[in-house]
PDB file of C-alpha atoms in Angstrom:
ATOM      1  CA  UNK A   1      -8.689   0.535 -42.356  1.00 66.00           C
ATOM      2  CA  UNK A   2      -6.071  -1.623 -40.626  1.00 66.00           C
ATOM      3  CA  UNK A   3      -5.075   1.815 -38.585  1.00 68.00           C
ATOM      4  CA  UNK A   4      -9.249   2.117 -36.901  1.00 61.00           C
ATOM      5  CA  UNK A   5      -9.018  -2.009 -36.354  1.00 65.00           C
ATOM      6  CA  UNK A   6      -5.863  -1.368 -34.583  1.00 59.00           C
ATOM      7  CA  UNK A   7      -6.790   1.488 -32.863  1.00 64.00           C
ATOM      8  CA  UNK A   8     -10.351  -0.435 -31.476  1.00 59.00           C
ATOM      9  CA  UNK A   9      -8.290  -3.480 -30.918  1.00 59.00           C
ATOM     10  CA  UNK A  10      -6.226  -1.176 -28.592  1.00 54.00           C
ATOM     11  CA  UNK A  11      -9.166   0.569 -26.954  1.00 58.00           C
ATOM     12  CA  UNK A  12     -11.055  -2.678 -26.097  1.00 52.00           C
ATOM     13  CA  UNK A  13      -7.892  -4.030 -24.537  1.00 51.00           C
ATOM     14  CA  UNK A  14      -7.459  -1.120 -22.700  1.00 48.00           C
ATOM     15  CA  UNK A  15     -11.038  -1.827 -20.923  1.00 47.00           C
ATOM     16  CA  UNK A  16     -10.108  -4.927 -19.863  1.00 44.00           C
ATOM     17  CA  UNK A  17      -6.837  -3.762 -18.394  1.00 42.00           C
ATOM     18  CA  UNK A  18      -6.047  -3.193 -14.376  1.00 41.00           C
ATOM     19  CA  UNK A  19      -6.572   0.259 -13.131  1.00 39.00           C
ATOM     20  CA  UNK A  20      -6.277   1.637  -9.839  1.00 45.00           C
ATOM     21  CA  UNK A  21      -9.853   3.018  -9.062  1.00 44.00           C
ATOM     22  CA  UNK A  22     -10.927   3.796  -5.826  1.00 42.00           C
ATOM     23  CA  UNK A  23     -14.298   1.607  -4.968  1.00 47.00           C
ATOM     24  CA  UNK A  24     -18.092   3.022  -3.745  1.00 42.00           C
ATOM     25  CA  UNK A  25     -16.564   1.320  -0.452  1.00 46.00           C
ATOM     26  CA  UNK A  26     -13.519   2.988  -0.676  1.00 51.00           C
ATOM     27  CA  UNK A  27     -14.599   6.423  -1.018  1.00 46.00           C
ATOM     28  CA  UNK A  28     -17.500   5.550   1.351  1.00 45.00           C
ATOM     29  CA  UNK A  29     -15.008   4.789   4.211  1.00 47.00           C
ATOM     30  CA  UNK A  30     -12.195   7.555   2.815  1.00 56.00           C
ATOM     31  CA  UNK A  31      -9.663   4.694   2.979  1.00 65.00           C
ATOM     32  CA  UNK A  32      -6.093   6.235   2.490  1.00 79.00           C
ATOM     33  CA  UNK A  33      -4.499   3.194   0.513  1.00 81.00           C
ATOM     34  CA  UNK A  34      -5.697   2.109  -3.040  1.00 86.00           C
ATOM     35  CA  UNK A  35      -4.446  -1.156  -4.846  1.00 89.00           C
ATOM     36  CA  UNK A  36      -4.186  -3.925  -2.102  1.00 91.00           C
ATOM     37  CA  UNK A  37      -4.927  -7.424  -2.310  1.00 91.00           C
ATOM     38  CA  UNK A  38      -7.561  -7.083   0.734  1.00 92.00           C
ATOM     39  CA  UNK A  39      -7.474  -4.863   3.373  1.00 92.00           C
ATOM     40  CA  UNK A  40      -9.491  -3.489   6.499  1.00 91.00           C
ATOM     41  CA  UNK A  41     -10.303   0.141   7.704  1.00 90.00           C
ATOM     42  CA  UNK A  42     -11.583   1.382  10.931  1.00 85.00           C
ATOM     43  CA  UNK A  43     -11.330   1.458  14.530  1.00 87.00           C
ATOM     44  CA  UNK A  44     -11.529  -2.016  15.467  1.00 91.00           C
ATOM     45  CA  UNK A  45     -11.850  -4.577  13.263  1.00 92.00           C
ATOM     46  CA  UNK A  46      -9.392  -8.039  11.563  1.00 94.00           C
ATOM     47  CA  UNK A  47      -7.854  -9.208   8.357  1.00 94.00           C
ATOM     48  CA  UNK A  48      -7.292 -12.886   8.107  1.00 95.00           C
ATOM     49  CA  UNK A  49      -5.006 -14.351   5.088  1.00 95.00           C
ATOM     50  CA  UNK A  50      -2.364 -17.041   4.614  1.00 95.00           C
ATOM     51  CA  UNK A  51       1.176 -16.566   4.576  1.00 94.00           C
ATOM     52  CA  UNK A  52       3.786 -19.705   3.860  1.00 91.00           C
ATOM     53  CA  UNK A  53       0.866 -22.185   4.420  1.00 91.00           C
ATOM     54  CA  UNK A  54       0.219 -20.398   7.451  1.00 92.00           C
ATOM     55  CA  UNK A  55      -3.213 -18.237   8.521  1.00 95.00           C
ATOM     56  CA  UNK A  56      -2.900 -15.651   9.704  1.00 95.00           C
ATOM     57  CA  UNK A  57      -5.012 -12.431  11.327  1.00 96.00           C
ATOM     58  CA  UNK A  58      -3.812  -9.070  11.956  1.00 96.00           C
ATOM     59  CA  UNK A  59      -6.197  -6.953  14.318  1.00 96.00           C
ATOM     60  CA  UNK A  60      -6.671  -3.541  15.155  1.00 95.00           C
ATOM     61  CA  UNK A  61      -7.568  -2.326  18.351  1.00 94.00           C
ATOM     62  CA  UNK A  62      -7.580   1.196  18.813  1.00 90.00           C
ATOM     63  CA  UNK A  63      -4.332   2.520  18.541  1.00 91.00           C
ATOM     64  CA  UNK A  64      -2.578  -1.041  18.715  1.00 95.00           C
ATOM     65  CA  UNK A  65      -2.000  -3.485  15.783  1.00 96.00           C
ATOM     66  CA  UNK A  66      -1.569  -7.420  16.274  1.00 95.00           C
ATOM     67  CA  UNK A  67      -0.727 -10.341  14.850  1.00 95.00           C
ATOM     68  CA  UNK A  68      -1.688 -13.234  15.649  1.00 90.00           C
ATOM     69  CA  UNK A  69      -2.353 -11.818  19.314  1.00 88.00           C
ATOM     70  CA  UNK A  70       0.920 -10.157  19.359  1.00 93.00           C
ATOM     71  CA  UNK A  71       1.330  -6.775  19.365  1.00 94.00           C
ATOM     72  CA  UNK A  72       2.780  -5.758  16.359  1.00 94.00           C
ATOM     73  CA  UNK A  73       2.927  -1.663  16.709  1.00 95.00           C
ATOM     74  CA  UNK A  74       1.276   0.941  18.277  1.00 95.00           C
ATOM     75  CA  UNK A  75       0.649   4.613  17.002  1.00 92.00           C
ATOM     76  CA  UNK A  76      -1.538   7.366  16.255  1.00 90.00           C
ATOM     77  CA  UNK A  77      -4.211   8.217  13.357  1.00 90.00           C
ATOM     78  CA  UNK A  78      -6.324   6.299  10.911  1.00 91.00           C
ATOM     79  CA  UNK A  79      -5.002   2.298  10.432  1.00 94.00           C
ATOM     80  CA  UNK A  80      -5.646   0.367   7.381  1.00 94.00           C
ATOM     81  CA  UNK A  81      -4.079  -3.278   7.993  1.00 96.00           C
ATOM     82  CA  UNK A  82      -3.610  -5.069   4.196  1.00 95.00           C
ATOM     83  CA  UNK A  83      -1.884  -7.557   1.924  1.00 96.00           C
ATOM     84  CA  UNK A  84       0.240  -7.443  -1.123  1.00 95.00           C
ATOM     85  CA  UNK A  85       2.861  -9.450  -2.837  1.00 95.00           C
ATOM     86  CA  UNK A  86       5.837  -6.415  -3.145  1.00 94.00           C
ATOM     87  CA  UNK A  87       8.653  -9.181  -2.740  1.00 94.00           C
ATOM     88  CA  UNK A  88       7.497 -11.409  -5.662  1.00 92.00           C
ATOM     89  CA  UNK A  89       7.868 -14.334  -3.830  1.00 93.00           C
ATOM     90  CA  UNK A  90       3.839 -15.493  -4.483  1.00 93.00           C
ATOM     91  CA  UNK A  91       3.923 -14.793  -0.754  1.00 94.00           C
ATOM     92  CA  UNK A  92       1.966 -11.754   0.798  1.00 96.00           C
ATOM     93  CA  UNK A  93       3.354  -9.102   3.008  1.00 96.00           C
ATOM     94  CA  UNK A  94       1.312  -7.446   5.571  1.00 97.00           C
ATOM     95  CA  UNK A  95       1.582  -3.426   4.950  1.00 96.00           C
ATOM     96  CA  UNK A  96       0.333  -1.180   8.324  1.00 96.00           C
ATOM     97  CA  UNK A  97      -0.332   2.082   6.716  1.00 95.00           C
ATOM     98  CA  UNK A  98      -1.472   4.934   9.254  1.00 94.00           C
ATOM     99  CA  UNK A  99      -2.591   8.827   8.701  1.00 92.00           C
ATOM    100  CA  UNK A 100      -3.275  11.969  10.721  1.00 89.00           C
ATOM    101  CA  UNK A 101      -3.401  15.605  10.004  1.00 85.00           C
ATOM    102  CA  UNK A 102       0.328  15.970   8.677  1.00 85.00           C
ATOM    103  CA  UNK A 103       1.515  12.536   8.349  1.00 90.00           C
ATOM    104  CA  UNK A 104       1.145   9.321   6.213  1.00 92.00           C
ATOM    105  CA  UNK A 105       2.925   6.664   6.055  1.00 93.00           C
ATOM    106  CA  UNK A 106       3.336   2.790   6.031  1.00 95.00           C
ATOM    107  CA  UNK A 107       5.264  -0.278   7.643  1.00 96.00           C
ATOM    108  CA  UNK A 108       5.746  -3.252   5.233  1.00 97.00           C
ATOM    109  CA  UNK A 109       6.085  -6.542   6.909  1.00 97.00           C
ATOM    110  CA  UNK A 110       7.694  -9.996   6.066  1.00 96.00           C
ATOM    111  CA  UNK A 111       6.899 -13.048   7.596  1.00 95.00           C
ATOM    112  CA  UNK A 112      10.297 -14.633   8.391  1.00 91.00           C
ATOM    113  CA  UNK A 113      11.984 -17.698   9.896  1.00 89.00           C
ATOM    114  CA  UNK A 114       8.445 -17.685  11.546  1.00 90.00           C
ATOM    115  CA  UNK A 115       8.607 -14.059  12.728  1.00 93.00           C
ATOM    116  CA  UNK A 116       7.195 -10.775  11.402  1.00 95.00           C
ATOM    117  CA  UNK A 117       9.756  -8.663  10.242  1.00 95.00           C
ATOM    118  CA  UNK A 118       9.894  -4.698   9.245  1.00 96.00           C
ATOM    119  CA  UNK A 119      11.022  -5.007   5.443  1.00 96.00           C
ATOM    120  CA  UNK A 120      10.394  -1.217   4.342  1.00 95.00           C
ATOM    121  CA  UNK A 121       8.785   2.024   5.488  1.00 95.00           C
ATOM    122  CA  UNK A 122       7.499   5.022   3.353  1.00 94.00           C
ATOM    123  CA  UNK A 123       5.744   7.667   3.792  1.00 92.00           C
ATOM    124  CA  UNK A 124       5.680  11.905   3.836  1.00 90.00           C
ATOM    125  CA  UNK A 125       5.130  14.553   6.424  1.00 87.00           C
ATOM    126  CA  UNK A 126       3.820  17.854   6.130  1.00 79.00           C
ATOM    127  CA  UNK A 127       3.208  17.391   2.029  1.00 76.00           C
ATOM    128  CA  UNK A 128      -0.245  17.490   1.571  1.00 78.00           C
ATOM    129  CA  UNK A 129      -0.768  13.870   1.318  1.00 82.00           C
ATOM    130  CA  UNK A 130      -3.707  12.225   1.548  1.00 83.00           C
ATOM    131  CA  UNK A 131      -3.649   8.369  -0.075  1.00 88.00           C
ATOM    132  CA  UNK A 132      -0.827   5.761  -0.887  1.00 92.00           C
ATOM    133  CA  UNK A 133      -1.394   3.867  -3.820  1.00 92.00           C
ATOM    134  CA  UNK A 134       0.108   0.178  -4.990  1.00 93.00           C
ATOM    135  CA  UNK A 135       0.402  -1.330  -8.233  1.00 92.00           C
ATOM    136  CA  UNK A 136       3.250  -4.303  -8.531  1.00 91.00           C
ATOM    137  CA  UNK A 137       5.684  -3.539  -6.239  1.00 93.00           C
ATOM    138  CA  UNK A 138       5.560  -0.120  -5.714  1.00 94.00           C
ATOM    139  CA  UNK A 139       4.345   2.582  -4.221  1.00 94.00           C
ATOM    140  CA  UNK A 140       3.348   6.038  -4.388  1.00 93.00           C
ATOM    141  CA  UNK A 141       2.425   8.849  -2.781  1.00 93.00           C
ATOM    142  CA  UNK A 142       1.932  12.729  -4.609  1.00 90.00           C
ATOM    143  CA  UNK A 143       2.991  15.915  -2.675  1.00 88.00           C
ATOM    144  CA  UNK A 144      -0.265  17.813  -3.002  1.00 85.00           C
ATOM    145  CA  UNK A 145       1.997  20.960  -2.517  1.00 86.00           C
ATOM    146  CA  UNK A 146       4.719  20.525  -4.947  1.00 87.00           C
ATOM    147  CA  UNK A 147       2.882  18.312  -7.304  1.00 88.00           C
ATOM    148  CA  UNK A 148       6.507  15.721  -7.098  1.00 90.00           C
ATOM    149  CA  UNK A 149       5.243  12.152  -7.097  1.00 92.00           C
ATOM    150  CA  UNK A 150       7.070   9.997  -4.160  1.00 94.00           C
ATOM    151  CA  UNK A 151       7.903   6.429  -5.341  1.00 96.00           C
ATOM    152  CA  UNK A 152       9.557   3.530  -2.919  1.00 96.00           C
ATOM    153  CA  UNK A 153       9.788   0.151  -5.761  1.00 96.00           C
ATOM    154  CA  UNK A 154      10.893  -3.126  -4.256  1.00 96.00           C
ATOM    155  CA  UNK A 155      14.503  -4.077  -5.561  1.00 95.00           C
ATOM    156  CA  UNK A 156      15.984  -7.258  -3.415  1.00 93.00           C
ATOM    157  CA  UNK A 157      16.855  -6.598  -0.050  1.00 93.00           C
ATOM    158  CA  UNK A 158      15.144  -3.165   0.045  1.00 94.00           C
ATOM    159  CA  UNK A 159      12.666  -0.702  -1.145  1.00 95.00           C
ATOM    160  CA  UNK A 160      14.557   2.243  -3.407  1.00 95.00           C
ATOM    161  CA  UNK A 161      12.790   5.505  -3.631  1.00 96.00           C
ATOM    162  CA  UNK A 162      13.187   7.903  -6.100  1.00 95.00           C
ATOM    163  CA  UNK A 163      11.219  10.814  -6.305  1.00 93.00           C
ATOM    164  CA  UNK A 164      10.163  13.609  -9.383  1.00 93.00           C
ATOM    165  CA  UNK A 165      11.469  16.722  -7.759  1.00 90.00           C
ATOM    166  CA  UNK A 166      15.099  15.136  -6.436  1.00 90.00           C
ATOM    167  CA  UNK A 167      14.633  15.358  -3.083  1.00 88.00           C
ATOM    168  CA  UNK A 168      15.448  12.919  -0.559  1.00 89.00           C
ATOM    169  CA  UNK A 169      13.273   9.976   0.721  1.00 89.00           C
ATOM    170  CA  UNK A 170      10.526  11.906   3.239  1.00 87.00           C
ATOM    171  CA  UNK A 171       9.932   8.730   5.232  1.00 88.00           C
ATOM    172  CA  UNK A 172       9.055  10.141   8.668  1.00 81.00           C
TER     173      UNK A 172
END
């Protein structure tokens, strides 16, 4: 008896426990990035958040990305613009995450001494990937051909990667 009431105690907690699941928006849009705090998809469009008592808005415009009507970066494929706490700081970063036919990848930025600053990149070419995802302060990213999962974890000053099949970190 005390085994079922632990095993129900254990199933109803899992239900109320955080999953990655990809929303009716997400899969409506095919966003490429699953688990940020907010985020924004398309063409042309903003994301507007606070950073160090600060607001902020990153755009996109076409191929460009800006902050705070600064040009940020520039490059080619499908942007998502989004925000996470990696650093643990109760402070979000700003990750630029871009995709085309053979590439994905993302920039991870740190507002700094009142600049924005490049604190990690990931990402894989030619693997088969289609979608990053986030949970804490990692991420990952699974080699469709291989099966090897890619993982880049936040450890003070830098993002280490490891990966499941030993090879060395794919950033592009």
């Amino acid at each position: 008896m005390k085994r079922l009431i632990g095993i129900f105690a254990l199933m109803l907690a899992s239900i109320a426990g955080f999953s990655q699941v990809r929303s009716y928006t997400d899969n409506q849009t095919d966003t490429f990035i699953i688990g940020l705090d907010s985020y924004f998809y398309g063409e042309n469009g903003s994301l507007g958040f606070t950073v160090k008592s600060k607001d902020a808005r990153a755009v996109i415009s076409g191929d460009e990305v800006l902050i705070d009507g600064a040009v940020l970066e520039k490059g080619a494929g499908a942007v998502i613009i989004g925000t996470h706490d990696f650093t643990g700081d109760r402070q979000v970063e700003l990750v630029v995450a871009r995709r085309d036919a053979e590439t994905i990848s993302a920039n991870i930025y740190q507002y700094t001494g009142g600049e924005w600053a490049v604190i990690g990149r990931i990402g894989a070419a030619d693997s088969g990937a289609r979608e990053i995802r986030v949970f804490r302060q990692a991420f990952t990213i699974r080699n469709k051909r291989t099966d090897a999962l890619y993982t880049w974890t936040w450890h003070a000053p830098k993002f280490d990667f490891k990966s499941s099949d030993g090879i060395s970190d794919p950033t592009p």
